[in-house]
Tab-separated table of C-alpha atoms in Angstrom:
chain	number	residue	atom	x	y	z
A	4	MET	CA	15.203	-0.517	-12.416
A	5	GLU	CA	11.595	-0.959	-11.385
A	6	GLN	CA	9.495	-3.209	-13.580
A	7	ALA	CA	5.972	-2.021	-14.385
A	8	GLY	CA	3.346	-3.515	-12.113
A	9	GLU	CA	5.718	-4.957	-9.515
A	10	SER	CA	5.345	-4.540	-5.777
A	11	VAL	CA	8.081	-2.921	-3.650
A	12	PRO	CA	9.271	-4.109	-0.189
A	13	ILE	CA	7.650	-2.099	2.572
A	14	ALA	CA	10.954	-1.151	4.244
A	15	GLU	CA	12.138	0.337	0.953
A	16	LEU	CA	8.950	2.371	0.595
A	17	LEU	CA	9.295	3.891	4.065
A	18	ASP	CA	13.018	4.606	3.752
A	19	GLU	CA	12.471	6.286	0.416
A	20	ARG	CA	9.757	8.630	1.701
A	21	ARG	CA	11.773	9.481	4.838
A	22	HIS	CA	14.794	10.341	2.705
A	23	LEU	CA	12.760	12.593	0.413
A	24	LEU	CA	11.091	14.362	3.354
A	25	GLU	CA	14.434	15.040	5.024
A	26	MET	CA	15.875	16.340	1.772
A	27	ALA	CA	12.936	18.710	1.232
A	28	ARG	CA	12.923	19.826	4.887
A	29	CYS	CA	16.605	20.742	4.712
A	30	MET	CA	16.029	22.774	1.551
A	31	LEU	CA	12.874	24.582	2.691
A	32	GLY	CA	13.246	24.674	6.469
A	33	SER	CA	9.721	23.430	7.110
A	34	ARG	CA	8.352	19.945	7.699
A	35	MET	CA	4.899	21.019	6.503
A	36	ALA	CA	6.286	22.489	3.279
A	37	ALA	CA	8.394	19.357	2.805
A	38	GLU	CA	5.270	17.171	2.956
A	39	GLY	CA	3.748	19.201	0.143
A	40	VAL	CA	6.882	18.924	-1.990
A	41	VAL	CA	7.170	15.163	-1.548
A	42	ASP	CA	3.469	14.687	-2.324
A	43	GLU	CA	3.965	16.700	-5.518
A	44	ALA	CA	6.998	14.581	-6.460
A	45	TYR	CA	4.935	11.418	-6.105
A	46	ARG	CA	2.103	12.962	-8.150
A	47	ARG	CA	4.617	13.562	-10.919
A	48	TRP	CA	5.910	10.002	-10.570
A	49	PHE	CA	2.436	8.554	-10.992
A	50	GLY	CA	1.941	10.874	-13.938
A	51	LEU	CA	4.632	8.949	-15.833
A	52	SER	CA	3.646	6.053	-18.046
A	53	ASP	CA	4.598	2.505	-17.053
A	54	ARG	CA	7.144	2.528	-19.884
A	55	GLN	CA	8.729	5.752	-18.620
A	56	ARG	CA	8.993	4.379	-15.067
A	57	THR	CA	10.840	1.262	-16.234
A	58	ARG	CA	13.574	3.444	-17.738
A	59	VAL	CA	14.614	5.238	-14.556
A	60	VAL	CA	15.858	4.457	-11.049
A	61	PRO	CA	12.816	5.436	-8.906
A	62	ARG	CA	14.616	6.830	-5.856
A	63	ALA	CA	17.044	8.879	-7.929
A	64	TRP	CA	14.234	10.196	-10.127
A	65	LEU	CA	12.161	11.195	-7.100
A	66	ALA	CA	15.140	12.880	-5.439
A	67	ARG	CA	15.741	14.951	-8.552
A	68	ALA	CA	12.042	15.856	-8.681
A	69	VAL	CA	12.074	16.942	-5.023
A	70	GLY	CA	15.151	19.076	-5.628
A	71	ALA	CA	13.619	20.739	-8.675
A	72	ILE	CA	10.351	21.479	-6.859
A	73	CYS	CA	12.175	22.915	-3.833
A	74	LEU	CA	14.316	25.170	-6.025
A	75	GLY	CA	11.148	26.566	-7.537
A	76	ARG	CA	9.590	27.395	-4.173
A	77	PRO	CA	10.587	29.970	-1.581
A	78	ALA	CA	11.266	28.706	1.940
A	79	GLN	CA	7.995	29.492	3.693
A	80	PRO	CA	7.771	27.637	7.012
A	81	GLY	CA	4.232	26.816	7.922
A	82	ARG	CA	2.795	27.089	4.420
A	83	ASP	CA	-0.025	24.620	3.937
A	84	PRO	CA	0.491	22.100	1.146
A	85	GLU	CA	-2.269	21.712	-1.503
A	86	PRO	CA	-5.011	19.201	-0.571
A	87	PRO	CA	-4.223	16.150	-2.616
A	88	GLY	CA	-6.853	14.792	-5.005
A	89	LYS	CA	-8.632	11.487	-4.640
A	90	VAL	CA	-6.600	8.332	-5.136
A	91	ALA	CA	-8.338	7.635	-8.442
A	92	GLY	CA	-7.345	11.056	-9.733
A	93	ILE	CA	-3.739	10.692	-8.593
A	94	VAL	CA	-3.197	7.433	-10.416
A	95	GLY	CA	-5.047	8.549	-13.552
A	96	ARG	CA	-7.926	6.098	-13.221
A	97	SER	CA	-11.572	6.866	-12.681
A	98	GLU	CA	-13.317	5.789	-9.483
A	99	PRO	CA	-15.532	3.265	-11.346
A	100	GLU	CA	-12.388	1.676	-12.824
A	101	CYS	CA	-10.906	1.271	-9.335
A	102	THR	CA	-14.046	-0.145	-7.719
A	103	GLU	CA	-15.358	-2.298	-10.568
A	104	PRO	CA	-13.106	-5.333	-9.903
A	105	ALA	CA	-14.338	-5.511	-6.298
A	106	ASP	CA	-17.964	-5.212	-7.387
A	107	ARG	CA	-17.401	-7.898	-10.011
A	108	ALA	CA	-15.911	-10.251	-7.431
A	109	TRP	CA	-18.813	-9.848	-5.047
A	110	ARG	CA	-21.398	-10.255	-7.827
A	111	SER	CA	-19.704	-13.515	-8.750
A	112	LEU	CA	-19.768	-14.717	-5.138
A	113	ARG	CA	-23.451	-13.830	-4.721
A	114	ALA	CA	-24.265	-15.646	-7.961
A	115	GLN	CA	-22.620	-18.751	-6.542
A	116	GLY	CA	-24.660	-18.476	-3.353
A	117	SER	CA	-21.503	-18.231	-1.255
A	118	ARG	CA	-21.649	-16.917	2.291
A	119	PRO	CA	-18.942	-15.080	4.250
A	120	THR	CA	-16.865	-17.236	6.553
A	121	LEU	CA	-17.648	-17.353	10.280
A	122	PRO	CA	-15.431	-15.087	12.440
A	123	HIS	CA	-13.364	-17.852	14.048
A	124	ARG	CA	-12.643	-19.468	10.677
A	125	HIS	CA	-11.840	-16.077	9.163
A	126	GLU	CA	-9.288	-15.510	11.937
A	127	GLN	CA	-7.684	-18.923	11.334
A	128	ILE	CA	-7.279	-18.235	7.630
A	129	VAL	CA	-5.863	-14.743	8.165
A	130	ARG	CA	-3.380	-16.100	10.707
A	131	SER	CA	-2.316	-18.703	8.141
A	132	VAL	CA	-1.898	-15.961	5.526
A	133	ARG	CA	0.292	-13.992	7.944
A	134	ARG	CA	2.484	-17.014	8.618
A	135	ALA	CA	2.837	-17.772	4.913
A	136	CYS	CA	3.827	-14.156	4.216
A	137	ALA	CA	6.279	-14.098	7.136
A	138	ASP	CA	7.859	-17.383	5.978
A	139	GLY	CA	7.905	-16.409	2.311
A	140	ASP	CA	5.949	-19.592	1.536
A	141	THR	CA	4.499	-19.059	-1.947
A	142	GLY	CA	2.774	-22.429	-2.208
A	143	ARG	CA	1.102	-22.133	1.178
A	144	LEU	CA	-0.032	-18.586	0.470
A	145	MET	CA	-1.481	-19.484	-2.919
A	146	SER	CA	-3.436	-22.346	-1.332
A	147	LEU	CA	-5.169	-19.789	0.896
A	148	LEU	CA	-6.173	-17.528	-1.996
A	149	ALA	CA	-9.121	-18.037	-4.347
A	150	PRO	CA	-8.048	-18.509	-7.989
A	151	ASP	CA	-9.782	-15.231	-8.921
A	152	VAL	CA	-8.703	-13.262	-5.821
A	153	THR	CA	-8.250	-9.498	-6.287
A	154	ALA	CA	-5.913	-7.279	-4.259
A	155	PHE	CA	-5.956	-3.496	-3.921
A	156	PHE	CA	-2.960	-1.482	-2.690
A	157	ASP	CA	-3.897	2.004	-1.475
A	158	GLY	CA	-0.770	4.143	-1.345
A	159	GLY	CA	-2.703	7.367	-1.848
A	160	GLY	CA	-0.097	8.484	-4.358
A	161	LYS	CA	2.309	9.034	-1.442
A	162	VAL	CA	4.376	5.844	-1.664
A	163	ARG	CA	5.253	3.680	-4.671
A	164	ALA	CA	2.483	1.167	-4.042
A	165	LEU	CA	0.838	-0.620	-6.956
A	166	THR	CA	-1.780	1.598	-8.562
A	167	ARG	CA	-3.852	-1.058	-10.293
A	168	PRO	CA	-5.810	-3.980	-8.804
A	169	VAL	CA	-3.937	-7.287	-8.926
A	170	ASP	CA	-5.922	-10.350	-10.010
A	171	GLY	CA	-5.260	-14.056	-9.629
A	172	ALA	CA	-3.756	-16.153	-6.847
A	173	GLU	CA	-0.221	-16.290	-8.274
A	174	ARG	CA	0.061	-12.550	-8.943
A	175	VAL	CA	-1.515	-11.581	-5.617
A	176	ALA	CA	0.770	-13.978	-3.720
A	177	ARG	CA	3.838	-12.589	-5.488
A	178	SER	CA	2.785	-8.999	-4.758
A	179	LEU	CA	2.202	-9.711	-1.058
A	180	LEU	CA	5.450	-11.633	-0.630
A	181	THR	CA	7.407	-8.840	-2.287
A	182	LEU	CA	5.711	-6.186	-0.164
A	183	PHE	CA	6.470	-8.117	3.012
A	184	ALA	CA	9.882	-9.409	1.944
A	185	ARG	CA	11.898	-10.682	4.907
A	186	HIS	CA	13.722	-7.833	6.542
A	187	PRO	CA	14.976	-7.518	10.129
A	188	ARG	CA	13.030	-4.258	10.525
A	189	THR	CA	9.722	-5.565	9.136
A	190	THR	CA	7.261	-7.522	11.288
A	191	LEU	CA	3.756	-8.828	10.655
A	192	HIS	CA	1.062	-9.221	13.307
A	193	THR	CA	-2.604	-10.190	13.284
A	194	HIS	CA	-4.797	-7.456	14.706
A	195	SER	CA	-8.473	-6.533	14.913
A	196	VAL	CA	-9.273	-4.210	12.000
A	197	ASN	CA	-12.782	-2.836	11.595
A	198	GLY	CA	-14.258	-5.660	13.612
A	199	SER	CA	-12.470	-8.592	11.959
A	200	THR	CA	-8.976	-10.055	11.941
A	201	GLY	CA	-6.469	-8.317	9.689
A	202	VAL	CA	-2.693	-8.005	9.422
A	203	VAL	CA	-0.640	-5.036	10.570
A	204	ALA	CA	2.847	-4.587	9.125
A	205	ARG	CA	5.419	-2.580	11.055
A	206	CYS	CA	8.771	-1.262	9.929
A	207	ASP	CA	10.840	-0.341	12.976
A	208	ASP	CA	8.187	1.051	15.349
A	209	GLN	CA	5.961	2.489	12.638
A	210	VAL	CA	2.794	0.934	11.239
A	211	ALA	CA	3.497	0.828	7.500
A	212	ALA	CA	0.492	-1.136	6.244
A	213	VAL	CA	-2.859	-2.429	7.434
A	214	ILE	CA	-4.330	-5.297	5.438
A	215	THR	CA	-7.848	-6.666	5.588
A	216	PHE	CA	-9.178	-9.796	3.930
A	217	ASP	CA	-12.582	-10.869	2.667
A	218	VAL	CA	-12.872	-14.624	3.045
A	219	VAL	CA	-15.459	-16.964	1.560
A	220	GLY	CA	-15.394	-20.632	2.485
A	221	SER	CA	-11.708	-21.395	3.090
A	222	ARG	CA	-10.179	-18.934	0.618
A	223	VAL	CA	-9.380	-15.227	0.544
A	224	VAL	CA	-11.307	-13.519	-2.263
A	225	LEU	CA	-10.347	-9.873	-1.691
A	226	VAL	CA	-7.268	-8.221	-0.173
A	227	TRP	CA	-7.258	-4.566	0.861
A	228	ALA	CA	-3.822	-3.162	1.743
A	229	VAL	CA	-3.662	0.404	3.074
A	230	LEU	CA	-0.194	1.956	2.782
A	231	ASN	CA	-1.261	5.603	2.553
A	232	PRO	CA	0.642	7.406	5.373
A	233	ASP	CA	-2.305	9.765	5.944
A	234	LYS	CA	-4.714	6.880	6.555
A	235	LEU	CA	-2.233	5.213	8.919
A	236	ARG	CA	-1.775	8.228	11.203
A	237	THR	CA	-4.360	6.989	13.693
A	238	TRP	CA	-2.412	3.724	13.946
A	239	ASN	CA	0.864	5.518	14.546
A	240	HIS	CA	-0.586	8.114	16.930
A	241	PRO	CA	-3.211	6.210	18.946
A	242	ARG	CA	-5.507	8.108	21.241
A	243	PRO	CA	-4.467	8.097	24.927
A	244	SER	CA	-6.173	5.435	27.007
A	245	GLY	CA	-9.382	6.729	28.501
A	246	ALA	CA	-9.681	9.482	25.901
């Protein structure tokens, strides 16, 4: 059973969502309707308390939820699903609660007079983080993280990503290593993300996560991991060259 606050391997997250989508599509006859059903199932999942989630098997619980939702809906191919709420609303936390840890971290850095790392050094550190994650090297990864590092995992309420910020080098390292647990279908690559070096995680041929890092001096101070399938669509369906 899932323990509260633990990360989940990325291959497991993708397989779970694919299974639920196929189940809903078979019941309703529409991929679009299936998306809405699965999103609703995850909203219900995140509506459970941490204690409730530790008492069930996540995939089985979600499958039952999908089945119940489908049985309560007519098969209407092409029906638009509801627009999901903001991430903060989905996980039951206010926007200030979600952003405050990041603001606190940057206030602390400014108070110390720290300056962002130069691009070439930033790239070196991110490449080292990728290698440590790929090798499952906890000690090496922790040495690259600031003691008060904070990590955010944006699943958009559509995969079982962590919903709360993770603080501290040991906890962040453990969360990243679990997310990127060695698996023959999971690969990690450095890639330019928003003008700086980040890490792109693929499962099979699909981009499953894009991670950016804020680095000060020689340590990572903030980690931003996007796992929300909606936000990753541009990575999985790139524009044609010349477009």
